[in-house]
Coordinates of C-alpha atoms and ligand atoms in Angstrom, one line a residue:
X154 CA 176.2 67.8 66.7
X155 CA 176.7 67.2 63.0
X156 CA 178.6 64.2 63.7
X157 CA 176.8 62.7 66.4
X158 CA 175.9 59.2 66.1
X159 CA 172.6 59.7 67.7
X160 CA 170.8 63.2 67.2
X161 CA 169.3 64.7 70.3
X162 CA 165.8 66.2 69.5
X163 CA 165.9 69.5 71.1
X164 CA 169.6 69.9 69.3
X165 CA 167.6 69.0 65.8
X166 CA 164.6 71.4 66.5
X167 CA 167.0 74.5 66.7
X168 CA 168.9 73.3 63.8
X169 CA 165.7 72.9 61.7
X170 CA 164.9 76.3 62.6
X171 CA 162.1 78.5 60.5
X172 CA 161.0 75.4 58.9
X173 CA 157.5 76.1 58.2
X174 CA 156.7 77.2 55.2
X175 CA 153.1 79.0 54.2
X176 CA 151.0 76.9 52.5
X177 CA 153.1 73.6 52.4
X178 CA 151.6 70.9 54.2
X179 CA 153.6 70.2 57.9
X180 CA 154.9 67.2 57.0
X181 CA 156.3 68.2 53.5
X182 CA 157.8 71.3 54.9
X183 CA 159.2 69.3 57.7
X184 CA 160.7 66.3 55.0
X185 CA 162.4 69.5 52.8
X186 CA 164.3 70.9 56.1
X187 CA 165.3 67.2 56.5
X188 CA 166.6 67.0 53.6
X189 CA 168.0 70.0 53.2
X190 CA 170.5 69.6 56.6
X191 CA 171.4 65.9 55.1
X192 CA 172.1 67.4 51.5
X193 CA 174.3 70.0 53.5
X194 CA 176.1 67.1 55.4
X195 CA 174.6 68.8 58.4
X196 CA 173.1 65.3 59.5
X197 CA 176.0 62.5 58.2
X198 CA 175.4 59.3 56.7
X199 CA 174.4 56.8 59.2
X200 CA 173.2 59.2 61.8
X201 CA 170.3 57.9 64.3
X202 CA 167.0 60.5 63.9
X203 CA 165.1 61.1 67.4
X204 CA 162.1 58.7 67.7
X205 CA 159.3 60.5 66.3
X206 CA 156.9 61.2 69.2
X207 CA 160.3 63.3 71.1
X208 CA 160.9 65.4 68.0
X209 CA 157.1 66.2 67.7
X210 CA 157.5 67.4 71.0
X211 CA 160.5 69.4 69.9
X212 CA 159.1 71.1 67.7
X213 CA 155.2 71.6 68.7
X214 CA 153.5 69.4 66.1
X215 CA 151.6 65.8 66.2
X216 CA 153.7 63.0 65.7
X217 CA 151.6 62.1 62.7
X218 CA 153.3 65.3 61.3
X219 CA 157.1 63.9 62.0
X220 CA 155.9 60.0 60.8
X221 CA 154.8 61.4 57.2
X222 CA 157.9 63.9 57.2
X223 CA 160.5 60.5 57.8
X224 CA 158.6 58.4 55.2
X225 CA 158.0 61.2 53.0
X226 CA 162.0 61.7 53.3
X227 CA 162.5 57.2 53.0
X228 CA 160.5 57.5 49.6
X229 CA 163.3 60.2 48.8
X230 CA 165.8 57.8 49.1
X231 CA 167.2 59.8 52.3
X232 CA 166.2 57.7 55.5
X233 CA 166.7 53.9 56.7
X234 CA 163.9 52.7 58.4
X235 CA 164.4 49.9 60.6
X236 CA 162.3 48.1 63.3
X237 CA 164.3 48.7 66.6
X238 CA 166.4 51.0 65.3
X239 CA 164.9 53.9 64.3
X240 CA 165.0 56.2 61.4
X241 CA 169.0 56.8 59.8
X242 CA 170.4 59.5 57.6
X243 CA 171.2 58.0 54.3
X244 CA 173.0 61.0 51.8
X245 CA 173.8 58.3 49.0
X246 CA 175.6 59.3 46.3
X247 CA 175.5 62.6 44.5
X248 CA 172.8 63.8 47.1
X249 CA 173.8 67.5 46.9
X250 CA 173.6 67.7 43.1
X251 CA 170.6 65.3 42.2
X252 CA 168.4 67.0 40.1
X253 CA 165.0 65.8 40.6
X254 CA 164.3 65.3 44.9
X255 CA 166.7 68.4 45.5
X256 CA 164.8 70.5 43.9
X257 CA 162.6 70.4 46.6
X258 CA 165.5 71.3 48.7
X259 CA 166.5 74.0 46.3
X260 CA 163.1 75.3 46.3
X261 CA 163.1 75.9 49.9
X262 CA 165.7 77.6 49.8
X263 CA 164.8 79.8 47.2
X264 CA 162.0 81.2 49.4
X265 CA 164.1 82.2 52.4
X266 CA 166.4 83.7 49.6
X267 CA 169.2 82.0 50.2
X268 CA 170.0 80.2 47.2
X269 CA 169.4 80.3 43.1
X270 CA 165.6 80.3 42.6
X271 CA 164.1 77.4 41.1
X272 CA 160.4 77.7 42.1
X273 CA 159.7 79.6 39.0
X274 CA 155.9 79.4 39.9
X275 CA 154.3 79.3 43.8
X276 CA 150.7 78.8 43.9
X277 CA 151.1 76.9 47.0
X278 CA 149.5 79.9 49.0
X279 CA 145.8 82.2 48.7
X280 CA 147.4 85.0 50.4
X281 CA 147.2 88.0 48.8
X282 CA 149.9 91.3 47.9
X283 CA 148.6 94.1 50.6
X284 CA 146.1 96.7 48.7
X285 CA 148.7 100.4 48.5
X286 CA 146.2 101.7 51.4
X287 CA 148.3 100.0 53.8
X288 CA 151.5 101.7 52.7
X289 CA 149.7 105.2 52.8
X290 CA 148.1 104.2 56.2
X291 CA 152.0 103.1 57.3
X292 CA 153.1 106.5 56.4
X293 CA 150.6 108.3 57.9
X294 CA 150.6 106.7 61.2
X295 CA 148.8 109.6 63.8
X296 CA 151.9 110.3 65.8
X297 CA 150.5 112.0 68.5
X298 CA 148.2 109.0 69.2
X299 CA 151.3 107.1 69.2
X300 CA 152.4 108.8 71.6
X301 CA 150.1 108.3 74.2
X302 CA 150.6 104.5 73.9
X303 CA 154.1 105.3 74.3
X304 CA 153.8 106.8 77.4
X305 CA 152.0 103.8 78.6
X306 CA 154.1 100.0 78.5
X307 CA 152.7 99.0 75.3
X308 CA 151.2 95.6 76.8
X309 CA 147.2 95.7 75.3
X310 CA 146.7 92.2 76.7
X311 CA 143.0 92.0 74.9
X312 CA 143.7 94.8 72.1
X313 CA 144.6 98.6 71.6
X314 CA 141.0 99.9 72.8
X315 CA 140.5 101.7 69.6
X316 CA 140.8 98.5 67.7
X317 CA 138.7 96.7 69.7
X318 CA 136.3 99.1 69.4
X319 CA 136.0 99.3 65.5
X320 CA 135.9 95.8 65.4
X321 CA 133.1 95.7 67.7
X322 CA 131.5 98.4 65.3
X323 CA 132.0 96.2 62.0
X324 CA 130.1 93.2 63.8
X325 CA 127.3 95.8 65.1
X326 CA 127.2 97.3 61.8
X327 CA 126.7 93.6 60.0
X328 CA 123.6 93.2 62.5
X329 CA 125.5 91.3 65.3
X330 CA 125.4 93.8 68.5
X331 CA 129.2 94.1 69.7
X332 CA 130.7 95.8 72.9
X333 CA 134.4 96.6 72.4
X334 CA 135.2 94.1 75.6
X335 CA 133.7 91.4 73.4
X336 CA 137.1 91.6 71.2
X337 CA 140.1 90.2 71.6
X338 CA 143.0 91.1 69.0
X339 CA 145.3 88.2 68.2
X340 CA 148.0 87.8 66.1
X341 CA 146.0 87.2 62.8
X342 CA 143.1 84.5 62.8
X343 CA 145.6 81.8 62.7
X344 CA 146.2 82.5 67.0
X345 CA 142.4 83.1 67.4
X346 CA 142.4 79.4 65.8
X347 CA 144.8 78.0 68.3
X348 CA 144.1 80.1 71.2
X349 CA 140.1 78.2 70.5
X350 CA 141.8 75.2 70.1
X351 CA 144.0 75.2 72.8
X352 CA 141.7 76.4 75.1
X353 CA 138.3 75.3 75.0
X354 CA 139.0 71.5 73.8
X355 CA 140.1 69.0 76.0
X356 CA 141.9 65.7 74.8
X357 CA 139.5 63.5 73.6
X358 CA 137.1 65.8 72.3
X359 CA 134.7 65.5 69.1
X360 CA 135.3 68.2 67.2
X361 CA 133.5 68.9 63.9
X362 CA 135.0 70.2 60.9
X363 CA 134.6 71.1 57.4
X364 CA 135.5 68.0 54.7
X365 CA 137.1 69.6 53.4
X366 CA 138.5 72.3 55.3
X367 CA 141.3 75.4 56.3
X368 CA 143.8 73.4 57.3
X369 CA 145.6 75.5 59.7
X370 CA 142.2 74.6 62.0
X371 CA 142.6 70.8 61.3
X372 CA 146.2 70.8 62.5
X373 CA 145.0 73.1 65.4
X374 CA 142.6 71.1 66.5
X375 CA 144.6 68.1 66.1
X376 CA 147.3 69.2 68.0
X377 CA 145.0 70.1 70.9
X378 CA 144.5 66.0 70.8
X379 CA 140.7 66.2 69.7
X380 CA 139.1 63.2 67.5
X381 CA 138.3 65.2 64.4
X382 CA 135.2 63.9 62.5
X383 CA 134.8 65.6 58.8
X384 CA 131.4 67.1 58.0
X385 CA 131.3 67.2 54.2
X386 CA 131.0 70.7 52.0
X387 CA 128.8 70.2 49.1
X388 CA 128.7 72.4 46.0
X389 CA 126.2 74.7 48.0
X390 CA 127.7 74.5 51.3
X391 CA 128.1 72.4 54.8
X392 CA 125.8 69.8 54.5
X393 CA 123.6 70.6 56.9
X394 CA 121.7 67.1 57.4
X395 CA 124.9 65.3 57.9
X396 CA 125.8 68.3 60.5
X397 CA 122.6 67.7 62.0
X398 CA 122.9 63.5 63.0
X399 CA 126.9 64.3 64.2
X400 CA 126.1 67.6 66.4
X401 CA 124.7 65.9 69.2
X402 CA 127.8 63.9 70.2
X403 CA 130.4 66.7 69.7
X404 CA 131.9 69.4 71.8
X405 CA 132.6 71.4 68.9
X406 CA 132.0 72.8 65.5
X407 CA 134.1 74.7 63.4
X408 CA 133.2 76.1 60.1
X409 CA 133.4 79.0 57.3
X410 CA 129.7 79.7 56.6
X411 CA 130.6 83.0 55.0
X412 CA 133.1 82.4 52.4
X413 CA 134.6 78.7 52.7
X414 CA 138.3 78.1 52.6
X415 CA 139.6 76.3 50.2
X416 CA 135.9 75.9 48.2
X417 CA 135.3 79.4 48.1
X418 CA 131.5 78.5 48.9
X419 CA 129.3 80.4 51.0
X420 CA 126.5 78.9 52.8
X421 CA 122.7 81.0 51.7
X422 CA 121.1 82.8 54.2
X423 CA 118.6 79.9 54.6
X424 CA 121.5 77.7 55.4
X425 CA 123.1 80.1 57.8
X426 CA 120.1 80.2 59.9
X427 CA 119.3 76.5 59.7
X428 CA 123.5 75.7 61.2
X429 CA 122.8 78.3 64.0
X430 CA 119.6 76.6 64.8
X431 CA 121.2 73.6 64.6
X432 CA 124.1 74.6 67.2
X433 CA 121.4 75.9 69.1
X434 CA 119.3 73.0 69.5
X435 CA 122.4 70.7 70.3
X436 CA 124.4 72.6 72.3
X437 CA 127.3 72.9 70.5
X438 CA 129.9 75.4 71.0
X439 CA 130.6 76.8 67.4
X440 CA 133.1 78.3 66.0
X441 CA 132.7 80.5 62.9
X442 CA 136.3 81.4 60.9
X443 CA 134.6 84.6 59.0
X444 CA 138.7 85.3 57.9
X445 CA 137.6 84.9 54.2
X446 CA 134.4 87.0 54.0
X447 CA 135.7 90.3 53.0
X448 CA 137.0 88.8 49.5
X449 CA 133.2 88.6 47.7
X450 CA 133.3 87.4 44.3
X451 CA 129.4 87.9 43.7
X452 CA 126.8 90.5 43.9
X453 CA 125.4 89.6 47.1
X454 CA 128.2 91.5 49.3
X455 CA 129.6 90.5 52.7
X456 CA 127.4 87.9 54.2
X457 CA 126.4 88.6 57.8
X458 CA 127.6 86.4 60.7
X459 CA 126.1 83.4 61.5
X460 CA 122.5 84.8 63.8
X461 CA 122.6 84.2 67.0
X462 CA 121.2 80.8 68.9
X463 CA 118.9 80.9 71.7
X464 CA 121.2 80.7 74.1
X465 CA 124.2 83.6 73.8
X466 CA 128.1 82.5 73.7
X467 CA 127.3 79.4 71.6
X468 CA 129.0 80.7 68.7
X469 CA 132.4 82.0 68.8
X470 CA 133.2 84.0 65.8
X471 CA 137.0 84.9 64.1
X472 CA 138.3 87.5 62.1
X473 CA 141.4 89.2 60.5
X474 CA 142.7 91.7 58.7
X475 CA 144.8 89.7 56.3
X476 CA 142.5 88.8 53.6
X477 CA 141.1 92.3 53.2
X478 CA 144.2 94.6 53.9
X479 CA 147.9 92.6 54.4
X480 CA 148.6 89.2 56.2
X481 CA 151.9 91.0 57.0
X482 CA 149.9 93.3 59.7
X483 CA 149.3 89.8 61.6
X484 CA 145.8 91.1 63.1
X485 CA 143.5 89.2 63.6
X486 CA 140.4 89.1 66.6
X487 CA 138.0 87.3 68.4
X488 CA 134.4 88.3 69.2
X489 CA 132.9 85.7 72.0
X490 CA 131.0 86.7 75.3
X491 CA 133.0 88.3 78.2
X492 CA 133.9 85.4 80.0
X493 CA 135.4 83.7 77.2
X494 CA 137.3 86.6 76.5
X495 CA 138.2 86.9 79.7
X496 CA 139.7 83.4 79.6
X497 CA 141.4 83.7 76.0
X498 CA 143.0 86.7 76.8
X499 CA 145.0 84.9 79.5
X500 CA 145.5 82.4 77.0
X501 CA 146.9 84.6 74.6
X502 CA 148.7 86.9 77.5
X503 CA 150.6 83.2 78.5
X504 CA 151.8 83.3 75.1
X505 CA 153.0 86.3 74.0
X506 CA 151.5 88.9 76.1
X507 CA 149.8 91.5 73.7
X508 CA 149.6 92.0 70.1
X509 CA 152.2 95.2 68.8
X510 CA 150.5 98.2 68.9
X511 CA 151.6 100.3 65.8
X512 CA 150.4 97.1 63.8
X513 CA 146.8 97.5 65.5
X514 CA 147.4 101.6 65.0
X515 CA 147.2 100.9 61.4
X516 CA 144.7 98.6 61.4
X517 CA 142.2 100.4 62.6
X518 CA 142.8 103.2 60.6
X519 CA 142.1 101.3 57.8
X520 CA 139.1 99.0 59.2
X521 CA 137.6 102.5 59.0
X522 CA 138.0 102.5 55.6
X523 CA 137.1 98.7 55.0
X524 CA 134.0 99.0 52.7
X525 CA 136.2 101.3 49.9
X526 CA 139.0 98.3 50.7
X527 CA 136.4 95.1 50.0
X528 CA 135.5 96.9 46.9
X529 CA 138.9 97.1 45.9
X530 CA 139.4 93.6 46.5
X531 CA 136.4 92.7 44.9
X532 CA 137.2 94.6 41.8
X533 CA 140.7 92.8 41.1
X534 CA 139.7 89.1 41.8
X535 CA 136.8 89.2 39.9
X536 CA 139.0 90.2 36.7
X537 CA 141.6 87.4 38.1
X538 CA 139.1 85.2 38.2
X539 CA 137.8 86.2 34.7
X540 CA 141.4 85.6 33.3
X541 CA 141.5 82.0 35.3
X542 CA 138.7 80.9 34.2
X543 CA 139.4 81.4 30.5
X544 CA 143.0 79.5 31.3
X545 CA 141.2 76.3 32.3
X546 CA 138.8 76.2 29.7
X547 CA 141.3 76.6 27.5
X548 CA 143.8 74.2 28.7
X549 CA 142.2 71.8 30.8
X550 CA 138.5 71.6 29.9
X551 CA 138.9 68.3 31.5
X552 CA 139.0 69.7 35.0
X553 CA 136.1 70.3 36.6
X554 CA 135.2 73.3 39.7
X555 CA 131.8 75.6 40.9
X556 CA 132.7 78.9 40.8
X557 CA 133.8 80.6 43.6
X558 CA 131.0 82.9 45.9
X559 CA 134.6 84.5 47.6
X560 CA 138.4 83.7 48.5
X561 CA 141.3 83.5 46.3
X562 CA 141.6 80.1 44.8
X563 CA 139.3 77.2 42.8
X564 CA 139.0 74.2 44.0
X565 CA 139.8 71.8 41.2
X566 CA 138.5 68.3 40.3
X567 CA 141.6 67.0 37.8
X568 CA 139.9 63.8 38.3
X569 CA 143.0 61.9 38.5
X570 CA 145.2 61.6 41.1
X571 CA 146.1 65.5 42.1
X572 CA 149.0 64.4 44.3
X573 CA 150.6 62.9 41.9
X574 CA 150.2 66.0 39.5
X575 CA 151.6 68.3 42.4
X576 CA 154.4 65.7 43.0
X577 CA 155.2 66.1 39.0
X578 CA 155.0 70.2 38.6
X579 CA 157.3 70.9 42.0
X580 CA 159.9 69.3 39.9
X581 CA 159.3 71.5 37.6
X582 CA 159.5 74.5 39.5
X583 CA 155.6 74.8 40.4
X584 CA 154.2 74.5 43.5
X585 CA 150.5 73.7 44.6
X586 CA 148.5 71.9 47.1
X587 CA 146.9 69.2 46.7
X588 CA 143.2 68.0 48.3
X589 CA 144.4 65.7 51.0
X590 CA 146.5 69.1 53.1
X591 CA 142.7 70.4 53.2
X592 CA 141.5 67.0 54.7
X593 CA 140.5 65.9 57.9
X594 CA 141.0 61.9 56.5
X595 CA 143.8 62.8 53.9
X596 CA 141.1 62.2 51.2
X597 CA 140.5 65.0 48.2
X598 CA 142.6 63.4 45.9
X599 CA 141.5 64.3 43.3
X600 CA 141.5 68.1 44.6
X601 CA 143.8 70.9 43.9
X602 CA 143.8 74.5 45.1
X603 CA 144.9 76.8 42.6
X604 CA 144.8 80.2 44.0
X605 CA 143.6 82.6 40.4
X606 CA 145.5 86.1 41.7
X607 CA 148.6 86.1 40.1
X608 CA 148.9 87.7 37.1
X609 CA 147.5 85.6 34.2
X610 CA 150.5 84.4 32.3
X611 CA 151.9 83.3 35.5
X612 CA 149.0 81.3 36.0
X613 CA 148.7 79.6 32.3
X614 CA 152.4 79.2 32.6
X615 CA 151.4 77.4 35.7
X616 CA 148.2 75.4 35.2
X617 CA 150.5 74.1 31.5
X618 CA 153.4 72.7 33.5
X619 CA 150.6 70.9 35.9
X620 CA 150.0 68.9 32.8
Ligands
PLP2093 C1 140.0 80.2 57.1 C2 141.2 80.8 57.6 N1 141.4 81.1 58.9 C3 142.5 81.6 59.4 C4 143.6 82.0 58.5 C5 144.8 82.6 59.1 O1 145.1 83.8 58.6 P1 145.8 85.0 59.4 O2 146.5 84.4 60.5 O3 146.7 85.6 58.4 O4 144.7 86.0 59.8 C6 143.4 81.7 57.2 C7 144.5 82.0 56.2 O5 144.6 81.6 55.1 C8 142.2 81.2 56.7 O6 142.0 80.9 55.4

């Protein structure tokens, strides 16, 4: 394989491997596996790259995603691009010990812990450390209940019932009547995302989505070949008028009305009920991502899910348990009307058949305990966000953000060219996202997100080397 003239995609997708990387953009994290097999002489000089749209297919992204990665990797000095062709490996000289477009490399590396680590500094990601109450609740796992799922053959297709049924108590509880058979547990939010997306959007769709946005949705929904059209978030939420002259031609809506990733915004009551009246009266099926509301960084608690619309099933709402308790539990649910359970359960059974039950064990053990949890969370970001806060006014009064209602991060105007900035500080050893990963259009530009939980040296040392 490594000397092959030509490289066969399916041969390249196994090589790649594990590429993805939390938190780095697809085609960034697909340019630094590139790289790093052609800096290990994996891929030789001169080899032929599969056209773009077969190693998308490979490896189960857009070919958008593949066409950014080769000219990301050209601009690196790495790839030939020529019409008629295609795309060949070019190592040039001293490739391996380059300092400044190998530290990328290096850097990737680092965080599979395979090589010296040179990313002093990752704010590329909001996910948080798990709160202790997960280790306790690990340790303390109710063997005898484990039991009687061991007896059984472990396959939950929509969810351990007692999961399903706290869930279903959490939305009942925040004023949203909930059977347990309206639940479906998937592996974190991130499957709920793509089991919607897969499932209930045909090619060709108009789907509507935040501007910007989570980007794990966008790529979703992009993947599922729907024509995204970007619905801006103002400084006090979706806007709702522009929502309102799009709905009518679109077959879906997905948005974060309760805490907003990456803006940290949450839409006012007024506004909630105004965006369910406004699916209501068009007939759009909605989906609302609630996977940031447990993290409040006001006084004004959890806000409730979106009300119902006249007619039942419109909205579709997601949850998890990674924001509140640990993304390493990979829990996550849906609650929809029966039938669409019904249907995304076979969706999710064609995939990987059930979701492991000791993870879902714990997990409800500790939903039970989710208000002590919130305030836990709650309590440490708001001090994390008090330390941040200080950090920018002191070293970059220049930027400009609304403080967050909830989440983990600000979203920063630098009010220059943030790509460029993010380009700069991975070289030296610091990595953060930039506006355009968040974006439907690539636009944001200006944007960063700079997640405030890390300890606050860590994030001065940080927000300094951005300079
Ligand atoms: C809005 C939103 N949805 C979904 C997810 C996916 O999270 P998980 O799969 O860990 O539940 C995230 C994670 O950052 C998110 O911010």
């Amino acid at each position: 394989m490594a000397r092959a003239e030509h490289v066969d995609s399916a041969a390249l997708a196994r090589l790649i491997g594990g590429w993805r990387a939390e938190d780095v953009p697809l085609p960034h994290a697909l340019a630094d596996a590139l790289h790093e097999l052609i800096a290990g002489n994996v891929l030789v000089e001169g080899a032929a790259l599969p056209p773009q749209r077969a190693l998308a297919a490979a490896l189960g992204v857009s070919r958008s995603t593949v066409a950014e990665a080769y000219a990301e990797l050209a601009a690196r000095g790495r790839l030939t691009s020529r019409q008629g062709s295609g795309s060949r490996v070019r190592r040039g000289r001293g490739a391996r010990a380059s300092a400044g477009g190998d530290h990328v490399v290096e850097g990737r590396l680092a965080s599979f812990g395979r090589a010296r680590r040179l990313v002093e500094l990752d704010l590329s990601s909001g996910a948080l450390p798990a709160l202790s109450l997960v280790r306790d609740a690990v340790s303390a796992v109710d063997l005898r209940e484990l039991d009687v799922y061991l007896a059984d053959d472990g396959y939950y297709a929509a969810g351990l019932p007692r999961l399903r049924t706290v869930v279903a108590e959490q939305y009942s509880t925040q004023g949203l009547p909930t059977e347990p058979d309206q639940i479906l547990v998937t592996s974190g939010s991130q499957q709920a995302v793509w089991l919607c997306a897969s499932s209930l959007v045909a090619p060709g769709d108009e789907v509507l989505v935040e501007e910007p946005g989570y980007r794990g949705a966008i790529e979703a929904f992009r993947t599922a070949g729907a024509r995204l059209t970007g619905v801006p978030v103002r400084e006090d939420g979706l806007d709702l008028d522009h929502l309102d002259r799009v709905a009518h031609r679109a077959a879906l809506l997905y948005c974060q009305p309760a805490a907003h990733n990456p803006t940290g915004i949450s839409l006012p009551a007024a506004g909630r009920e105004r965006l369910s009246g406004i699916a209501g009266r068009h007939g759009v099926l909605t989906i609302e991502d609630r996977s940031c509301a447990d993290l409040v960084l006001d006084d004004r608690g959890v806000r409730p899910p979106l009300p119902e619309p006249a007619n039942p099933g419109l909205v579709i709402r997601i949850g998890t348990a990674s924001k509140l308790l640990w993304g390493g539990l990979r829990v996550g649910w849906i609650r929809a009307e029966r039938p669409v359970i019904t249907r995304l359960t076979q969706a999710k059974a064609a995939l990987d058949l059930a979701a492991p039950v000791i993870d879902q064990m714990v997990t409800a053990e500790l939903l039970t305990r989710a208000d002590l949890a919130r305030r836990e969370r709650t309590r440490r970001l708001r001090a994390h966000l008090a330390d941040a806060a200080a950090v920018l006014a002191g070293l970059r009064p220049e930027w400009r953000w609304t403080p967050p209602h909830g989440g983990t991060a600000l979203w920063v105007d630098t009010g220059t060219d943030a790509v460029a900035l993010a380009g700069r500080a991975r070289e030296k050893g610091v990595l953060v996202t930039a506006g355009p990963a968040f974006s439907p259009a690539n636009a944001q530009r200006s944007r960063l997100r700079l997640p405030f939980w890390r300890p606050v040296d860590q994030f001065a040392q940080a927000v300094e080397l951005l300079g």
